[in-house]
Amino acid sequence: MSLAPKLRAPPPGRPEPPQDLSRRLEALLRLAFPLVSTAMVLILSATPIGLPALAFALSMPAIAFWTVFRPAGMAPPIVFVLGLLLDLLTMAPLGVHIIVLLALHGAAMRLRFWLARQGFFLVWLCFCAGASAAILLAWGFTALLLLKLPPWQPIFHTLLLTTGLYPPIAILLSRAHEAMRRAENAS
Amino acid sequence: MIRLSIPLRQVLARLSLPIMIAVAFGVMLLGKADTVLVERLRNTLSDALAPIYGAVSQPMNAVEQAIDEIRGLAALRSDNAKLREENERLRRWHAAALGLETENALLRRQLGFMPEGAPNFHAARVVADGGGTYARAVLLSIPPQHGIRKGQVALDERGFAGRVTEVGWRSARVLLATDMNSRVPVTLEASRARAVMAGTNGARPRLAHWPEGVIPQEGERVVTSAQANAFPAGLPVGVVRRNQQGSLEVELFARLDNLEMVRLFDFGLSGILPPEAVARPEPRPARH
């Protein structure tokens, strides 16, 4: 980071990195927002009263959205941490959700430039395909680790939940994303 | 922040996903290999999150209660109808019971019947099975200042279980009805015939010595008989069953294979006491 004079015009499309403490803090908060918000949603959704499949169903839209639209905030280590949290919160064998969420993240990362240009419905459709693959993968890994077939009904429950929850989550997160982008452009 | 050159940073960014997937597989193996560690991690996390969940669950509970109440309101009408019908039926039974009660009182008055007083009882916890001289006996733990005597009758919540044979300072032993040494005078409830229920060390005691001309019926209720002054009359014992060999047995109401608590009743009877007590029966004021 060079101490460039303020007078120099920033290169087009990319603003000058924030210099002073408050701006740096702001940038850090923006960077941490996807992780913190998703983790909090996961923790709240894993309350003993709620649905058992809710945490997994909520984690997938958030991870897919942030991977496509704000990959800096949803790097692989962050996905790893979220997967570990999900594994510990739910009673799944350790590691299953980490791998599944990382796979979803990798797929979204591959298609990110293409997806970012598509309309909402196509993205939703792609998300449905990716989520169903991820849920099947989680089921397969659980079967492999427990050495018995887990019940198959939760597959459908989770799939229905996550596809149904994607639009509201995406609307909320895109609001947040817009707000952060505006703040970034302003600074 | 560590400064890295741009190509190195790009390589790291590209490699981080495969590295993370490899680490995830490692975590998976670790979770499979060391379940204790995983449990400890889970417990730590849930301990940390418990206050949050506690705070969250209160409004959730309130909402659930409200939903339950609304559902209860919706079911009010059908519940009401059901209760009305049940009330009607119970009222009929009530009338029948009142009629029977007056009839009973009338008959008693005609007979000059002396009603028995309600017996005292102590509840005692079963602390050990078996032991002692007998094959089917249980040891009870009792408080030191007890009024428990040999010959008292032990019942569980369903029916007759056995008799007290030994009493110590803090414990008592009950000989169960299934023991080979147990002989209990019984009455067959339908035919009023007397018989003896003899234990066999099996689950069902044998029925013996019923009078000639009476055939105990399968499913007939068996109650204790006051003969020999060892038991009060009419304690529920079991039902008559015919086994595969065709001999008659009693299926006990009491669950003797998993007794937890028994009630020891003092009926003030001192007819036949267990052998050790024959020499000197303990004094007790007779009931009037």
CSV table of C-alpha atoms in Angstrom, one decimal:
chain,number,residue,atom,x,y,z
A,1,MET,CA,0.0,0.0,0.0
A,2,SER,CA,1.7,3.2,-1.1
A,3,LEU,CA,1.1,6.5,0.5
A,4,ALA,CA,-0.1,8.1,-2.7
A,5,PRO,CA,-1.0,11.7,-2.5
A,6,LYS,CA,-4.7,12.4,-2.4
A,7,LEU,CA,-4.5,14.6,-5.4
A,8,ARG,CA,-3.8,11.8,-7.8
A,9,ALA,CA,-6.9,10.8,-9.7
A,10,PRO,CA,-8.0,7.3,-9.0
A,11,PRO,CA,-7.9,4.9,-11.9
A,12,PRO,CA,-11.3,4.6,-13.5
A,13,GLY,CA,-13.7,2.1,-12.0
A,14,ARG,CA,-11.5,1.3,-9.0
A,15,PRO,CA,-11.5,3.7,-6.1
A,16,GLU,CA,-8.5,4.4,-4.0
A,17,PRO,CA,-8.1,2.0,-1.1
A,18,PRO,CA,-9.3,3.6,2.2
A,19,GLN,CA,-6.5,5.1,4.2
A,20,ASP,CA,-7.5,6.2,7.6
A,21,LEU,CA,-8.7,4.0,10.4
A,22,SER,CA,-12.4,4.5,10.2
A,23,ARG,CA,-12.4,3.8,6.5
A,24,ARG,CA,-10.3,0.7,6.9
A,25,LEU,CA,-12.6,-0.5,9.7
A,26,GLU,CA,-15.6,0.1,7.4
A,27,ALA,CA,-14.0,-1.9,4.7
A,28,LEU,CA,-13.2,-4.7,7.1
A,29,LEU,CA,-16.8,-4.7,8.3
A,30,ARG,CA,-18.0,-4.9,4.7
A,31,LEU,CA,-15.6,-7.8,4.1
A,32,ALA,CA,-16.8,-9.6,7.2
A,33,PHE,CA,-20.5,-8.9,6.7
A,34,PRO,CA,-21.2,-12.1,4.7
A,35,LEU,CA,-19.5,-14.3,7.2
A,36,VAL,CA,-21.0,-12.7,10.3
A,37,SER,CA,-24.5,-12.3,8.9
A,38,THR,CA,-24.6,-15.9,7.6
A,39,ALA,CA,-23.2,-17.3,10.9
A,40,MET,CA,-25.7,-15.4,12.9
A,41,VAL,CA,-28.6,-16.6,10.8
A,42,LEU,CA,-27.3,-20.2,11.1
A,43,ILE,CA,-27.0,-20.0,14.8
A,44,LEU,CA,-30.5,-18.5,15.1
A,45,SER,CA,-32.0,-21.0,12.8
A,46,ALA,CA,-30.5,-24.0,14.7
A,47,THR,CA,-32.6,-23.2,17.8
A,48,PRO,CA,-34.0,-26.3,19.3
A,49,ILE,CA,-37.5,-25.2,18.5
A,50,GLY,CA,-37.0,-24.7,14.8
A,51,LEU,CA,-37.0,-27.1,11.9
A,52,PRO,CA,-34.0,-29.4,11.8
A,53,ALA,CA,-33.3,-28.8,8.1
A,54,LEU,CA,-33.6,-25.0,8.3
A,55,ALA,CA,-30.0,-24.2,9.0
A,56,PHE,CA,-28.7,-26.1,6.0
A,57,ALA,CA,-31.5,-24.7,3.8
A,58,LEU,CA,-30.6,-21.1,4.9
A,59,SER,CA,-26.9,-21.5,4.4
A,60,MET,CA,-27.0,-22.5,0.8
A,61,PRO,CA,-28.7,-19.3,-0.7
A,62,ALA,CA,-26.4,-17.1,1.3
A,63,ILE,CA,-23.3,-18.8,0.2
A,64,ALA,CA,-24.3,-19.0,-3.4
A,65,PHE,CA,-25.4,-15.3,-3.5
A,66,TRP,CA,-22.2,-14.0,-1.8
A,67,THR,CA,-20.0,-16.2,-3.9
A,68,VAL,CA,-21.5,-14.9,-7.1
A,69,PHE,CA,-21.9,-11.2,-6.2
A,70,ARG,CA,-19.2,-10.6,-3.6
A,71,PRO,CA,-16.6,-13.3,-3.7
A,72,ALA,CA,-14.1,-11.4,-1.6
A,73,GLY,CA,-16.5,-11.8,1.4
A,74,MET,CA,-17.1,-15.5,0.7
A,75,ALA,CA,-13.7,-16.9,0.2
A,76,PRO,CA,-13.1,-20.7,0.7
A,77,PRO,CA,-11.9,-20.4,4.3
A,78,ILE,CA,-15.1,-18.5,5.2
A,79,VAL,CA,-17.1,-21.2,3.6
A,80,PHE,CA,-15.1,-23.7,5.5
A,81,VAL,CA,-15.8,-22.0,8.8
A,82,LEU,CA,-19.6,-21.8,8.0
A,83,GLY,CA,-19.6,-25.5,7.1
A,84,LEU,CA,-17.9,-26.4,10.3
A,85,LEU,CA,-20.4,-24.3,12.3
A,86,LEU,CA,-23.2,-26.0,10.5
A,87,ASP,CA,-21.8,-29.4,11.2
A,88,LEU,CA,-21.4,-28.6,14.9
A,89,LEU,CA,-24.9,-27.0,15.2
A,90,THR,CA,-26.7,-29.9,13.4
A,91,MET,CA,-26.0,-33.4,14.5
A,92,ALA,CA,-24.5,-34.3,11.1
A,93,PRO,CA,-21.2,-36.2,10.9
A,94,LEU,CA,-18.3,-33.7,11.1
A,95,GLY,CA,-17.1,-32.6,7.7
A,96,VAL,CA,-20.2,-33.3,5.6
A,97,HIS,CA,-21.5,-29.8,5.3
A,98,ILE,CA,-18.0,-28.4,4.9
A,99,ILE,CA,-17.4,-30.4,1.8
A,100,VAL,CA,-20.9,-29.9,0.4
A,101,LEU,CA,-20.8,-26.1,0.9
A,102,LEU,CA,-17.3,-25.9,-0.5
A,103,ALA,CA,-18.5,-27.8,-3.6
A,104,LEU,CA,-21.4,-25.4,-4.0
A,105,HIS,CA,-19.1,-22.5,-3.6
A,106,GLY,CA,-16.7,-23.9,-6.2
A,107,ALA,CA,-19.5,-24.4,-8.7
A,108,ALA,CA,-20.8,-20.9,-8.1
A,109,MET,CA,-17.3,-19.5,-8.4
A,110,ARG,CA,-16.9,-21.2,-11.8
A,111,LEU,CA,-20.1,-19.9,-13.2
A,112,ARG,CA,-19.9,-16.5,-11.4
A,113,PHE,CA,-19.2,-14.2,-14.4
A,114,TRP,CA,-21.9,-15.9,-16.5
A,115,LEU,CA,-24.4,-15.9,-13.6
A,116,ALA,CA,-23.9,-12.3,-12.6
A,117,ARG,CA,-25.1,-11.3,-16.1
A,118,GLN,CA,-28.3,-13.4,-16.1
A,119,GLY,CA,-31.7,-12.5,-14.9
A,120,PHE,CA,-33.1,-13.5,-11.5
A,121,PHE,CA,-35.1,-16.5,-12.7
A,122,LEU,CA,-32.2,-18.2,-14.4
A,123,VAL,CA,-30.0,-17.7,-11.4
A,124,TRP,CA,-32.8,-19.2,-9.2
A,125,LEU,CA,-33.0,-22.2,-11.5
A,126,CYS,CA,-29.3,-22.7,-11.5
A,127,PHE,CA,-29.4,-22.4,-7.7
A,128,CYS,CA,-32.1,-25.0,-7.5
A,129,ALA,CA,-29.9,-27.4,-9.6
A,130,GLY,CA,-26.9,-26.7,-7.5
A,131,ALA,CA,-28.7,-27.0,-4.2
A,132,SER,CA,-30.3,-30.3,-5.1
A,133,ALA,CA,-26.9,-31.7,-6.1
A,134,ALA,CA,-25.5,-30.4,-2.8
A,135,ILE,CA,-28.3,-32.0,-0.8
A,136,LEU,CA,-27.9,-35.3,-2.5
A,137,LEU,CA,-24.1,-35.1,-1.9
A,138,ALA,CA,-24.7,-34.4,1.8
A,139,TRP,CA,-27.0,-37.4,2.0
A,140,GLY,CA,-24.5,-39.6,0.3
A,141,PHE,CA,-21.7,-38.5,2.5
A,142,THR,CA,-23.8,-39.0,5.6
A,143,ALA,CA,-24.7,-42.5,4.4
A,144,LEU,CA,-21.0,-43.2,3.8
A,145,LEU,CA,-19.9,-41.9,7.2
A,146,LEU,CA,-22.7,-43.5,9.3
A,147,LEU,CA,-22.6,-46.8,7.2
A,148,LYS,CA,-26.4,-46.8,7.0
A,149,LEU,CA,-29.0,-45.1,4.8
A,150,PRO,CA,-30.4,-42.0,6.5
A,151,PRO,CA,-34.1,-41.3,5.9
A,152,TRP,CA,-34.7,-39.8,2.5
A,153,GLN,CA,-37.6,-37.5,3.3
A,154,PRO,CA,-35.3,-34.7,4.7
A,155,ILE,CA,-33.8,-34.4,1.1
A,156,PHE,CA,-37.2,-33.1,-0.1
A,157,HIS,CA,-37.8,-31.0,2.9
A,158,THR,CA,-34.5,-29.3,2.6
A,159,LEU,CA,-34.8,-28.8,-1.1
A,160,LEU,CA,-38.3,-27.3,-0.9
A,161,LEU,CA,-37.1,-25.0,2.0
A,162,THR,CA,-34.0,-23.8,0.3
A,163,THR,CA,-35.6,-23.2,-3.1
A,164,GLY,CA,-38.5,-21.4,-1.5
A,165,LEU,CA,-36.2,-19.4,0.7
A,166,TYR,CA,-33.8,-18.3,-2.1
A,167,PRO,CA,-35.9,-15.4,-3.5
A,168,PRO,CA,-36.5,-13.5,-0.2
A,169,ILE,CA,-32.9,-14.1,0.9
A,170,ALA,CA,-31.6,-13.0,-2.5
A,171,ILE,CA,-33.8,-9.8,-2.3
A,172,LEU,CA,-32.5,-9.0,1.2
A,173,LEU,CA,-28.9,-9.7,0.3
A,174,SER,CA,-29.0,-7.8,-2.9
A,175,ARG,CA,-30.3,-4.7,-1.0
A,176,ALA,CA,-27.3,-5.1,1.4
A,177,HIS,CA,-25.0,-5.6,-1.5
A,178,GLU,CA,-26.2,-2.5,-3.3
A,179,ALA,CA,-25.8,-0.5,-0.1
A,180,MET,CA,-22.3,-1.7,0.4
A,181,ARG,CA,-21.4,-1.0,-3.2
A,182,ARG,CA,-22.8,2.5,-2.9
A,183,ALA,CA,-20.7,3.0,0.2
A,184,GLU,CA,-17.6,1.7,-1.5
A,185,ASN,CA,-18.2,4.0,-4.5
A,186,ALA,CA,-18.7,7.0,-2.3
A,187,SER,CA,-15.6,6.5,-0.3
B,1,MET,CA,-0.9,-7.4,7.0
B,2,ILE,CA,1.6,-9.5,5.3
B,3,ARG,CA,2.4,-8.1,1.9
B,4,LEU,CA,2.5,-10.7,-0.8
B,5,SER,CA,3.4,-10.3,-4.4
B,6,ILE,CA,0.5,-10.3,-6.8
B,7,PRO,CA,1.3,-13.6,-8.6
B,8,LEU,CA,1.8,-15.4,-5.3
B,9,ARG,CA,-1.5,-14.0,-4.1
B,10,GLN,CA,-3.2,-15.2,-7.2
B,11,VAL,CA,-1.8,-18.7,-6.8
B,12,LEU,CA,-2.9,-18.7,-3.2
B,13,ALA,CA,-6.4,-17.6,-4.2
B,14,ARG,CA,-6.6,-20.4,-6.8
B,15,LEU,CA,-5.2,-23.0,-4.4
B,16,SER,CA,-7.4,-22.1,-1.4
B,17,LEU,CA,-10.4,-24.0,-2.6
B,18,PRO,CA,-8.6,-27.4,-3.2
B,19,ILE,CA,-6.7,-26.9,0.1
B,20,MET,CA,-9.9,-26.2,2.0
B,21,ILE,CA,-11.5,-29.3,0.4
B,22,ALA,CA,-8.5,-31.4,1.5
B,23,VAL,CA,-8.7,-30.0,5.0
B,24,ALA,CA,-12.4,-30.8,5.0
B,25,PHE,CA,-11.7,-34.4,4.2
B,26,GLY,CA,-9.2,-34.3,7.0
B,27,VAL,CA,-11.8,-33.0,9.4
B,28,MET,CA,-14.2,-35.7,8.2
B,29,LEU,CA,-11.6,-38.4,9.0
B,30,LEU,CA,-10.8,-36.8,12.4
B,31,GLY,CA,-14.5,-36.7,13.2
B,32,LYS,CA,-14.8,-40.4,12.4
B,33,ALA,CA,-11.7,-41.3,14.3
B,34,ASP,CA,-12.1,-39.2,17.5
B,35,THR,CA,-15.7,-38.9,18.4
B,36,VAL,CA,-14.9,-37.7,21.9
B,37,LEU,CA,-13.2,-34.6,20.5
B,38,VAL,CA,-16.2,-33.9,18.3
B,39,GLU,CA,-18.6,-34.3,21.2
B,40,ARG,CA,-16.5,-31.9,23.3
B,41,LEU,CA,-16.5,-29.3,20.4
B,42,ARG,CA,-20.3,-29.6,20.1
B,43,ASN,CA,-20.7,-29.2,23.8
B,44,THR,CA,-18.5,-26.2,24.0
B,45,LEU,CA,-20.4,-24.6,21.1
B,46,SER,CA,-23.8,-25.3,22.6
B,47,ASP,CA,-22.7,-24.0,26.0
B,48,ALA,CA,-21.6,-20.8,24.4
B,49,LEU,CA,-24.9,-20.5,22.5
B,50,ALA,CA,-27.2,-21.6,25.3
B,51,PRO,CA,-27.9,-18.0,26.5
B,52,ILE,CA,-28.8,-16.9,23.0
B,53,TYR,CA,-31.1,-19.8,22.6
B,54,GLY,CA,-32.6,-19.2,26.0
B,55,ALA,CA,-33.4,-15.6,24.9
B,56,VAL,CA,-34.8,-16.7,21.5
B,57,SER,CA,-36.9,-19.5,22.8
B,58,GLN,CA,-39.0,-17.3,25.0
B,59,PRO,CA,-40.9,-15.4,22.3
B,60,MET,CA,-41.0,-18.6,20.2
B,61,ASN,CA,-42.6,-20.4,23.2
B,62,ALA,CA,-45.1,-17.5,23.5
B,63,VAL,CA,-46.0,-17.8,19.8
B,64,GLU,CA,-46.4,-21.6,20.1
B,65,GLN,CA,-48.6,-21.2,23.1
B,66,ALA,CA,-50.8,-18.7,21.3
B,67,ILE,CA,-51.1,-21.1,18.4
B,68,ASP,CA,-52.0,-23.9,20.7
B,69,GLU,CA,-54.6,-21.8,22.4
B,70,ILE,CA,-56.1,-20.8,19.0
B,71,ARG,CA,-56.2,-24.5,18.1
B,72,GLY,CA,-57.9,-25.2,21.4
B,73,LEU,CA,-60.5,-22.6,20.8
B,74,ALA,CA,-61.3,-24.1,17.4
B,75,ALA,CA,-61.7,-27.6,19.0
B,76,LEU,CA,-63.9,-26.2,21.7
B,77,ARG,CA,-67.1,-27.0,20.0
B,78,SER,CA,-66.4,-30.7,19.3
B,79,ASP,CA,-64.8,-31.1,22.7
B,80,ASN,CA,-67.9,-29.7,24.3
B,81,ALA,CA,-70.1,-32.1,22.4
B,82,LYS,CA,-67.9,-35.0,23.4
B,83,LEU,CA,-67.8,-34.0,27.0
B,84,ARG,CA,-71.6,-33.5,27.1
B,85,GLU,CA,-72.1,-37.0,25.8
B,86,GLU,CA,-69.6,-38.4,28.3
B,87,ASN,CA,-71.2,-36.5,31.1
B,88,GLU,CA,-74.5,-38.1,30.1
B,89,ARG,CA,-73.0,-41.5,30.2
B,90,LEU,CA,-71.3,-40.9,33.6
B,91,ARG,CA,-74.5,-39.6,35.0
B,92,ARG,CA,-76.2,-42.8,34.2
B,93,TRP,CA,-73.3,-44.7,35.8
B,94,HIS,CA,-73.6,-42.4,38.8
B,95,ALA,CA,-77.2,-43.3,39.2
B,96,ALA,CA,-76.4,-47.0,38.9
B,97,ALA,CA,-73.7,-46.7,41.5
B,98,LEU,CA,-76.0,-44.9,43.9
B,99,GLY,CA,-78.6,-47.6,43.5
B,100,LEU,CA,-75.9,-50.3,44.1
B,101,GLU,CA,-74.7,-48.4,47.2
B,102,THR,CA,-78.1,-48.3,48.8
B,103,GLU,CA,-78.7,-51.9,48.0
B,104,ASN,CA,-75.3,-52.8,49.5
B,105,ALA,CA,-76.0,-50.9,52.6
B,106,LEU,CA,-79.4,-52.6,52.9
B,107,LEU,CA,-77.9,-56.0,52.6
B,108,ARG,CA,-75.2,-55.3,55.1
B,109,ARG,CA,-77.7,-54.1,57.6
B,110,GLN,CA,-79.6,-57.3,57.1
B,111,LEU,CA,-76.5,-59.4,57.6
B,112,GLY,CA,-75.2,-57.5,60.6
B,113,PHE,CA,-71.9,-57.1,58.8
B,114,MET,CA,-68.9,-55.6,60.7
B,115,PRO,CA,-66.9,-53.4,58.3
B,116,GLU,CA,-63.1,-53.7,58.4
B,117,GLY,CA,-61.1,-50.6,59.1
B,118,ALA,CA,-58.7,-49.2,56.5
B,119,PRO,CA,-55.4,-50.9,56.9
B,120,ASN,CA,-52.1,-48.9,57.5
B,121,PHE,CA,-49.4,-49.3,55.0
B,122,HIS,CA,-45.8,-48.3,54.4
B,123,ALA,CA,-44.4,-47.8,51.0
B,124,ALA,CA,-40.9,-49.2,50.6
B,125,ARG,CA,-38.4,-49.2,47.8
B,126,VAL,CA,-37.0,-52.5,46.4
B,127,VAL,CA,-33.3,-52.3,46.6
B,128,ALA,CA,-32.2,-55.9,45.6
B,129,ASP,CA,-33.6,-58.9,44.0
B,130,GLY,CA,-33.1,-62.4,45.3
B,131,GLY,CA,-30.6,-63.3,47.9
B,132,GLY,CA,-31.3,-65.0,51.2
B,133,THR,CA,-32.8,-68.4,51.5
B,134,TYR,CA,-35.3,-68.0,48.8
B,135,ALA,CA,-35.0,-68.0,45.0
B,136,ARG,CA,-37.8,-65.4,44.5
B,137,ALA,CA,-37.5,-62.7,47.1
B,138,VAL,CA,-36.8,-59.0,47.2
B,139,LEU,CA,-35.0,-56.9,49.7
B,140,LEU,CA,-36.6,-53.7,50.8
B,141,SER,CA,-35.0,-50.6,52.3
B,142,ILE,CA,-37.0,-49.3,55.2
B,143,PRO,CA,-36.5,-46.5,57.7
B,144,PRO,CA,-35.1,-47.5,61.1
B,145,GLN,CA,-38.2,-46.5,63.1
B,146,HIS,CA,-40.6,-48.6,61.1
B,147,GLY,CA,-43.6,-50.6,62.2
B,148,ILE,CA,-43.0,-53.4,59.8
B,149,ARG,CA,-43.5,-57.0,61.1
B,150,LYS,CA,-43.2,-60.4,59.7
B,151,GLY,CA,-46.3,-61.6,57.9
B,152,GLN,CA,-47.3,-58.3,56.5
B,153,VAL,CA,-48.6,-58.4,53.0
B,154,ALA,CA,-46.8,-56.7,50.2
B,155,LEU,CA,-48.7,-55.3,47.2
B,156,ASP,CA,-47.5,-53.4,44.2
B,157,GLU,CA,-49.7,-50.9,42.5
B,158,ARG,CA,-51.5,-53.7,40.6
B,159,GLY,CA,-51.9,-56.5,43.1
B,160,PHE,CA,-50.6,-59.0,45.5
B,161,ALA,CA,-46.8,-59.4,45.4
B,162,GLY,CA,-45.7,-61.4,48.5
B,163,ARG,CA,-45.3,-61.5,52.2
B,164,VAL,CA,-42.6,-60.2,54.6
B,165,THR,CA,-40.5,-63.0,55.9
B,166,GLU,CA,-37.5,-61.3,57.6
B,167,VAL,CA,-37.3,-57.9,59.1
B,168,GLY,CA,-34.0,-56.2,60.0
B,169,TRP,CA,-33.0,-52.8,61.4
B,170,ARG,CA,-33.1,-51.1,58.0
B,171,SER,CA,-34.2,-53.8,55.6
B,172,ALA,CA,-36.9,-56.3,55.1
B,173,ARG,CA,-37.2,-59.3,52.9
B,174,VAL,CA,-40.4,-60.2,51.0
B,175,LEU,CA,-41.0,-63.7,49.8
B,176,LEU,CA,-42.7,-63.3,46.4
B,177,ALA,CA,-45.7,-65.3,45.4
B,178,THR,CA,-43.7,-67.0,42.6
B,179,ASP,CA,-41.2,-68.6,45.0
B,180,MET,CA,-41.3,-72.4,45.4
B,181,ASN,CA,-41.9,-71.9,49.2
B,182,SER,CA,-44.9,-69.6,48.8
B,183,ARG,CA,-48.4,-71.0,49.4
B,184,VAL,CA,-51.2,-68.5,49.3
B,185,PRO,CA,-54.8,-69.3,50.1
B,186,VAL,CA,-57.0,-67.9,47.3
B,187,THR,CA,-60.6,-67.7,46.3
B,188,LEU,CA,-61.8,-68.0,42.7
B,189,GLU,CA,-64.0,-65.0,42.3
B,190,ALA,CA,-66.7,-66.4,40.1
B,191,SER,CA,-67.3,-69.8,41.7
B,192,ARG,CA,-66.2,-68.6,45.3
B,193,ALA,CA,-64.2,-71.9,45.5
B,194,ARG,CA,-61.1,-71.9,47.6
B,195,ALA,CA,-57.8,-73.1,46.4
B,196,VAL,CA,-54.1,-72.7,47.1
B,197,MET,CA,-51.7,-70.9,44.9
B,198,ALA,CA,-48.3,-72.5,45.0
B,199,GLY,CA,-45.2,-70.9,43.7
B,200,THR,CA,-42.9,-72.8,41.3
B,201,ASN,CA,-40.0,-70.4,40.9
B,202,GLY,CA,-41.4,-69.7,37.4
B,203,ALA,CA,-43.3,-66.6,36.4
B,204,ARG,CA,-46.8,-68.1,37.0
B,205,PRO,CA,-47.7,-69.9,40.3
B,206,ARG,CA,-49.6,-73.2,40.1
B,207,LEU,CA,-53.2,-73.4,41.2
B,208,ALA,CA,-53.8,-76.4,43.5
B,209,HIS,CA,-56.3,-78.0,45.9
B,210,TRP,CA,-59.5,-76.7,44.5
B,211,PRO,CA,-62.6,-78.5,45.6
B,212,GLU,CA,-64.1,-81.3,43.7
B,213,GLY,CA,-66.9,-80.4,41.3
B,214,VAL,CA,-65.5,-76.9,40.6
B,215,ILE,CA,-63.5,-76.3,37.5
B,216,PRO,CA,-61.6,-73.0,37.6
B,217,GLN,CA,-62.4,-71.2,34.4
B,218,GLU,CA,-59.7,-69.6,32.1
B,219,GLY,CA,-59.6,-65.9,32.8
B,220,GLU,CA,-61.4,-66.1,36.2
B,221,ARG,CA,-60.1,-63.6,38.7
B,222,VAL,CA,-58.3,-64.9,41.7
B,223,VAL,CA,-58.3,-63.0,45.0
B,224,THR,CA,-56.8,-63.8,48.4
B,225,SER,CA,-58.9,-65.8,50.9
B,226,ALA,CA,-59.1,-65.0,54.6
B,227,GLN,CA,-58.7,-68.7,55.4
B,228,ALA,CA,-56.0,-69.5,58.0
B,229,ASN,CA,-56.0,-65.9,59.0
B,230,ALA,CA,-52.9,-65.0,57.1
B,231,PHE,CA,-54.4,-62.7,54.5
B,232,PRO,CA,-57.4,-60.5,54.4
B,233,ALA,CA,-60.0,-61.6,51.9
B,234,GLY,CA,-60.3,-60.0,48.5
B,235,LEU,CA,-56.9,-58.7,47.6
B,236,PRO,CA,-56.4,-58.9,43.8
B,237,VAL,CA,-54.0,-61.6,42.9
B,238,GLY,CA,-54.3,-62.5,39.2
B,239,VAL,CA,-56.3,-64.5,36.7
B,240,VAL,CA,-56.5,-68.2,36.0
B,241,ARG,CA,-54.7,-69.4,32.9
B,242,ARG,CA,-54.3,-72.9,31.5
B,243,ASN,CA,-50.7,-73.6,30.3
B,244,GLN,CA,-49.7,-75.8,27.4
B,245,GLN,CA,-49.6,-79.0,29.5
B,246,GLY,CA,-53.2,-78.3,30.5
B,247,SER,CA,-52.5,-77.5,34.2
B,248,LEU,CA,-53.9,-74.4,35.8
B,249,GLU,CA,-51.8,-71.4,36.7
B,250,VAL,CA,-52.3,-67.9,38.0
B,251,GLU,CA,-51.1,-65.0,35.9
B,252,LEU,CA,-50.3,-62.4,38.6
B,253,PHE,CA,-51.5,-58.8,38.3
B,254,ALA,CA,-48.3,-57.7,40.1
B,255,ARG,CA,-45.2,-57.2,37.9
B,256,LEU,CA,-42.8,-59.2,40.0
B,257,ASP,CA,-40.0,-59.1,37.4
B,258,ASN,CA,-39.5,-55.4,37.8
B,259,LEU,CA,-40.7,-54.4,41.2
B,260,GLU,CA,-39.7,-50.9,42.2
B,261,MET,CA,-41.9,-50.0,45.1
B,262,VAL,CA,-44.2,-52.1,47.2
B,263,ARG,CA,-46.7,-51.2,49.8
B,264,LEU,CA,-46.6,-53.2,53.0
B,265,PHE,CA,-50.0,-53.5,54.5
B,266,ASP,CA,-50.6,-54.2,58.2
B,267,PHE,CA,-53.9,-56.1,58.4
B,268,GLY,CA,-53.2,-57.1,62.0
B,269,LEU,CA,-53.3,-60.8,61.1
B,270,SER,CA,-51.1,-63.4,62.8
B,271,GLY,CA,-52.4,-66.7,61.4
B,272,ILE,CA,-49.5,-68.5,59.8
B,273,LEU,CA,-46.2,-66.8,60.1
B,274,PRO,CA,-42.9,-67.8,58.4
B,275,PRO,CA,-41.0,-70.5,60.2
B,276,GLU,CA,-38.5,-68.3,61.9
B,277,ALA,CA,-41.3,-66.4,63.6
B,278,VAL,CA,-43.3,-69.5,64.9
B,279,ALA,CA,-41.5,-69.5,68.2
B,280,ARG,CA,-42.7,-66.1,69.4
B,281,PRO,CA,-45.1,-64.0,67.4
B,282,GLU,CA,-44.5,-60.4,68.0
B,283,PRO,CA,-47.2,-58.7,70.0
B,284,ARG,CA,-49.5,-56.2,68.4
B,285,PRO,CA,-52.8,-54.9,69.6
B,286,ALA,CA,-55.6,-56.5,67.8
B,287,ARG,CA,-57.9,-54.4,65.7
B,288,HIS,CA,-61.4,-53.7,66.8
